[in-house]
Short mmCIF file of C-alpha atoms and ligand atoms in Angstrom, two decimals:
data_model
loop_
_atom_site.label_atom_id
_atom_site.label_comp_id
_atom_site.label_asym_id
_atom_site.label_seq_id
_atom_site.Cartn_x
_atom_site.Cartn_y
_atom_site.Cartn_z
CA UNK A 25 7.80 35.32 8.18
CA UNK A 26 7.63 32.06 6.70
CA UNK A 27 7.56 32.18 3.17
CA UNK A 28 5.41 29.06 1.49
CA UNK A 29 5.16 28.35 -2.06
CA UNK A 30 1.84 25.96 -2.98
CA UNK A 31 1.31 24.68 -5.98
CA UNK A 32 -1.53 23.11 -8.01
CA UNK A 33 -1.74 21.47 -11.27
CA UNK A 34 -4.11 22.50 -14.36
CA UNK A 35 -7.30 20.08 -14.98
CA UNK A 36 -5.82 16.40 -16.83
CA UNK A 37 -6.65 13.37 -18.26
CA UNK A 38 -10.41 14.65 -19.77
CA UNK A 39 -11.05 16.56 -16.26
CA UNK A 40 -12.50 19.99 -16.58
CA UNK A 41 -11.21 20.69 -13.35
CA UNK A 42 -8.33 20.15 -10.83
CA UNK A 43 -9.28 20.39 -6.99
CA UNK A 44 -5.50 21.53 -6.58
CA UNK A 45 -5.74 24.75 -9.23
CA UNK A 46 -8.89 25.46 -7.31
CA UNK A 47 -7.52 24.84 -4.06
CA UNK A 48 -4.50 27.16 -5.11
CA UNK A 49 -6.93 29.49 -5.84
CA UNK A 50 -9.17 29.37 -2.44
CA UNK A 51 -5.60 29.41 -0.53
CA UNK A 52 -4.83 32.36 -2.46
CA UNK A 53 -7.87 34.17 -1.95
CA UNK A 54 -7.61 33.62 1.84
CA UNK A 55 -4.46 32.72 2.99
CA UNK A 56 -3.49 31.63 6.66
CA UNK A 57 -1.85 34.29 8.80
CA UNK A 58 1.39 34.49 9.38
CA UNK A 59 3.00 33.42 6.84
CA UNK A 60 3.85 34.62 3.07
CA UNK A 61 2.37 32.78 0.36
CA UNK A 62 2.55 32.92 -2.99
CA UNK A 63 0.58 29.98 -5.16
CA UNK A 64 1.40 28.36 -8.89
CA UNK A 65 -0.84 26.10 -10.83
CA UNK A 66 1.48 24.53 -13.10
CA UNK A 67 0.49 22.86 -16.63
CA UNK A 68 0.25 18.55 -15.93
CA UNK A 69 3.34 18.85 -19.14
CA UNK A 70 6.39 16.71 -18.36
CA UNK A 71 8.39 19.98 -20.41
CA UNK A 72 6.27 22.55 -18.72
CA UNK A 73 5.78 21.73 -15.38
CA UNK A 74 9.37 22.19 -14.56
CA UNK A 75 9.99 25.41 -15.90
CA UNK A 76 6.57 27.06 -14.02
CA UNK A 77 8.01 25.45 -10.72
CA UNK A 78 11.19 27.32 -11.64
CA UNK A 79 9.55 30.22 -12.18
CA UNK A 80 7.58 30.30 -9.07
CA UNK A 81 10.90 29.74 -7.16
CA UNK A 82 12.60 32.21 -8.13
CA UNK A 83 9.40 34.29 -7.72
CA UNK A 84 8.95 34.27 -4.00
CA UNK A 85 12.47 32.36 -2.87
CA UNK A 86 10.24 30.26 -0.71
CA UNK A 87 11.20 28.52 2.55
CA UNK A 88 8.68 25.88 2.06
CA UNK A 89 7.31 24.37 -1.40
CA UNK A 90 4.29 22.66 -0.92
CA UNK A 91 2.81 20.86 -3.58
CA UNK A 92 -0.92 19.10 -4.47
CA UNK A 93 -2.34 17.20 -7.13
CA UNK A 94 -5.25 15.13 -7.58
CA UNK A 95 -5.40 11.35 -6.34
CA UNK A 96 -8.78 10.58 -7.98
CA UNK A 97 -10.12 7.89 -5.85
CA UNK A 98 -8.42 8.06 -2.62
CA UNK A 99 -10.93 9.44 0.14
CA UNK A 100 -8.14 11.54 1.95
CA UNK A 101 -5.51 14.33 1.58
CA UNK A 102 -2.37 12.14 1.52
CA UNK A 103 0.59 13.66 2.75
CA UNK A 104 3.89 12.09 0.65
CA UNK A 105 6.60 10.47 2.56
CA UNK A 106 8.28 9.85 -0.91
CA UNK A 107 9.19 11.30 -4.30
CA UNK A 108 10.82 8.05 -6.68
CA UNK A 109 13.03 8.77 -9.33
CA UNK A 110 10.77 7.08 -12.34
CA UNK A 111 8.47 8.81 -14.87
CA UNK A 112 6.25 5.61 -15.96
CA UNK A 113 2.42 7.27 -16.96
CA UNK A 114 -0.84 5.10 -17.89
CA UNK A 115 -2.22 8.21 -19.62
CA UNK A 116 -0.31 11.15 -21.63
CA UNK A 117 0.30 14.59 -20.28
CA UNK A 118 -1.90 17.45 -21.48
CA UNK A 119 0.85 18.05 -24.58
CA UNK A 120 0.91 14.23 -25.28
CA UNK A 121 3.76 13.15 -24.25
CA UNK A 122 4.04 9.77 -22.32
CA UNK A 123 6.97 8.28 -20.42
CA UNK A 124 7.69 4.71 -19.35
CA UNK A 125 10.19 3.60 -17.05
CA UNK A 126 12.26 6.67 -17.76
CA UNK A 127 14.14 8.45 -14.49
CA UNK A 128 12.90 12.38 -13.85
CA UNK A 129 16.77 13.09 -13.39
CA UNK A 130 19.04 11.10 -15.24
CA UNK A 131 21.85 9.80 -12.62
CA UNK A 132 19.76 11.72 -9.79
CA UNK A 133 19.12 9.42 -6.43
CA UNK A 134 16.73 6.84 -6.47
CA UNK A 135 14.57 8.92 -4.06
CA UNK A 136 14.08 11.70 -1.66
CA UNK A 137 12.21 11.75 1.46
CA UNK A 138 9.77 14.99 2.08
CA UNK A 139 11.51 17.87 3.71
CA UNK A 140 8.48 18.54 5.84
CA UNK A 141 7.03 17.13 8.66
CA UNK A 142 4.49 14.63 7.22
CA UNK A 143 3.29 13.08 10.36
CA UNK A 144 2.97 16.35 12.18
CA UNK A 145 0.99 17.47 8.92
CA UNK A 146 -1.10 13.99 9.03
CA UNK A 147 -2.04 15.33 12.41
CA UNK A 148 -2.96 19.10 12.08
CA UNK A 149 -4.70 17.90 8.99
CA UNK A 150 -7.08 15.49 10.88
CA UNK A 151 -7.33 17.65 13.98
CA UNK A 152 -9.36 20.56 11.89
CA UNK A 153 -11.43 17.17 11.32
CA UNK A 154 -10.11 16.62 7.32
CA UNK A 155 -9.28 12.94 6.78
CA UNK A 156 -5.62 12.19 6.45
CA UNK A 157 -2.60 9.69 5.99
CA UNK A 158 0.33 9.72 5.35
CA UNK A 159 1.06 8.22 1.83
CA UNK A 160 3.62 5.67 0.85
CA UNK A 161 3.80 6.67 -2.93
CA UNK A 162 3.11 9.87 -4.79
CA UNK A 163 2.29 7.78 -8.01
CA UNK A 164 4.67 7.91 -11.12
CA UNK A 165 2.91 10.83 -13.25
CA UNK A 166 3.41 14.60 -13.27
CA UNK A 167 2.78 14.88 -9.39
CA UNK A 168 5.78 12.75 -8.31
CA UNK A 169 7.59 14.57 -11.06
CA UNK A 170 7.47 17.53 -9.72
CA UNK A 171 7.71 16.33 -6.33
CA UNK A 172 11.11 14.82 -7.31
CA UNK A 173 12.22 17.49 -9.29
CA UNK A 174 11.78 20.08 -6.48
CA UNK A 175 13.32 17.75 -4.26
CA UNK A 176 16.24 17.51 -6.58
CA UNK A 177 16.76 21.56 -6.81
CA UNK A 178 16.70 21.83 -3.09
CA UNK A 179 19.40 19.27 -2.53
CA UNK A 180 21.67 20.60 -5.32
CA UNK A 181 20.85 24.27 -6.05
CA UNK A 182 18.97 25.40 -2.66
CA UNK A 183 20.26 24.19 0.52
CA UNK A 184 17.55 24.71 3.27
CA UNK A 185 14.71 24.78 0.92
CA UNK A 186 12.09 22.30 2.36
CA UNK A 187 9.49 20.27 0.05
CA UNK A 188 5.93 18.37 0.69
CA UNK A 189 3.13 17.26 -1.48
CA UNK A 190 -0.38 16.72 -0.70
CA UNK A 191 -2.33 14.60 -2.58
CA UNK A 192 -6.21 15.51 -2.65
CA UNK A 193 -9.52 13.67 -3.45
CA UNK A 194 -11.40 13.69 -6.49
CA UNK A 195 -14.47 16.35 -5.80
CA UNK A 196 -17.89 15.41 -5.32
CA UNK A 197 -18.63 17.17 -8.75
CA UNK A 198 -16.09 14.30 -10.54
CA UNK A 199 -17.07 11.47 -8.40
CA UNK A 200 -20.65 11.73 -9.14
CA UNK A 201 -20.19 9.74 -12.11
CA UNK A 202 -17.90 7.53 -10.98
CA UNK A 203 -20.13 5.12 -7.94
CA UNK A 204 -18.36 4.40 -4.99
CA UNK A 205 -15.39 6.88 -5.34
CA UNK A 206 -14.23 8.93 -2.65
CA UNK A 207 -14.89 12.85 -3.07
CA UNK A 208 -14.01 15.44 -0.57
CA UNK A 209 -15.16 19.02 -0.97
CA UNK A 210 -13.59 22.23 -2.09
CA UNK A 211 -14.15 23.44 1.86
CA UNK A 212 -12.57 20.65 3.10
CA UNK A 213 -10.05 20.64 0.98
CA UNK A 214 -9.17 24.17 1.86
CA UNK A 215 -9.30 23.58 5.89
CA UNK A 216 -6.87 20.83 5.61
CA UNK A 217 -4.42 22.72 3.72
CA UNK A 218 -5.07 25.70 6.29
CA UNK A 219 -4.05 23.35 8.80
CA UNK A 220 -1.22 21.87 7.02
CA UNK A 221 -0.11 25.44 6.65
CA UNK A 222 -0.72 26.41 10.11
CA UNK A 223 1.52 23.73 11.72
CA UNK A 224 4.12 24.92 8.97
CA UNK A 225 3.93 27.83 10.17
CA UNK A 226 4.34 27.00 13.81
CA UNK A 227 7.20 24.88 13.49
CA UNK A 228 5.52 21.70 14.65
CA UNK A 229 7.63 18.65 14.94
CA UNK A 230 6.69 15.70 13.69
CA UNK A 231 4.97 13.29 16.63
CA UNK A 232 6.63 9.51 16.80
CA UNK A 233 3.92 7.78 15.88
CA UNK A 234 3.20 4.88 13.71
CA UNK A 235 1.73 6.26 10.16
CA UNK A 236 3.33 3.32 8.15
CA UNK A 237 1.50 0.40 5.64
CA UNK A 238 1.63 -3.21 6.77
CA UNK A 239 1.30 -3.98 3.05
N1 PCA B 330 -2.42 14.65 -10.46
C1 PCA B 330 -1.52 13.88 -11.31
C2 PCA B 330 -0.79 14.89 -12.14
C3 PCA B 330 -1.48 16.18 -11.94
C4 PCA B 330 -2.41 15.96 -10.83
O1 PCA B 330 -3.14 16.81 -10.31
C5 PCA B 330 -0.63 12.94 -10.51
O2 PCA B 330 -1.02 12.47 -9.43
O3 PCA B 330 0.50 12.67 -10.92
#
């Protein structure tokens, strides 16, 4: 059985909440069938977060990590074609700590490209009617971080090990005071990543279709 490993990220930046911890949660609760999956929320801490993925891995010794974090502001899941090798944050982490233009791996590659199928997850996502795209950058904070650094221990400590991330919405609860934002709701939230799991799961191939930005 497939083993997945999602994670979430604690509540940041003056947020009493993170849809991802409670998403890990929900996922947790009730996870898909057919498939083994163990969850970590893991502390938005540039010397923290690492350590907790580590932990997690060597936990379950997951086929699959699949991350999420909160996008505040965008009004879909985005599913991350890209994890960049740059730490470079507008706002500390939770300990206080704040890096500019520094690499997440010193002498690491510039990039790595997600493991898993992102367009075939694009699609499953939007076909249990969850709005989706794929995503061109995962940011430059603790989410493409952690992206990268997972990235980076699959291609030099375990070969085969495959690695997403999902970005999610803000929830209505946080975009109420902020007019105009985007919110998308804990059930939502919870069927997309069932689908997203699902097609996982089943092996499904990415589709060739266009997904791309023109700008
Ligand atoms: N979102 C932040 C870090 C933790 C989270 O949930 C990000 O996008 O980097």
């Amino acid at each position: 059985m497939l083993r997945v490993l999602v994670t979430g990220f604690e509540p940041f930046g003056g947020e009493s909440v993170n849809p991802s911890e409670l998403a890990a949660h929900g996922l947790a609760a009730a996870p898909p069938p057919g498939l083994r999956l163990a969850t970590a929320v893991l502390p938005v801490s540039y010397a923290g977060a690492l350590p907790a993925l580590r932990a997690a891995i060597a936990r379950q010794e997951p086929d699959v990590v699949l991350g999420t974090g909160l996008a505040g502001g965008r009004p879909h899941i985005a599913v991350e074609r890209i994890a960049i090798n740059v730490d470079d944050a507008r706002i500390p982490d939770n300990d206080g700590a704040r890096l500019i233009d520094a690499p997440v791996v010193a002498g690491g590659p510039a990039a790595y490209f997600a493991t898993v199928p992102i367009k075939a997850l694009t699609v499953a996502i939007r076909a249990a009617l969850v709005p989706a795209e794929v995503s061109q950058s995962a940011g430059t904070f603790l989410c493409n971080h952690v992206f990268y650094q997972c990235c980076h221990i699959a291609a030099t400590e375990r070969p085969g090990l495959r690695v997403g991330f999902l970005h999610l919405p803000w929830l209505p609860e946080q975009a109420i005071t902020r007019p105009g934002e985007a919110s998308m709701t804990l059930p939502a939230v919870l069927a997309g990543l069932h689908a997203a799991l699902t097609a996982l799961r089943d092996g499904v191939a990415d589709p060739l279709r266009a997904e791309g930005a023109a700008s």
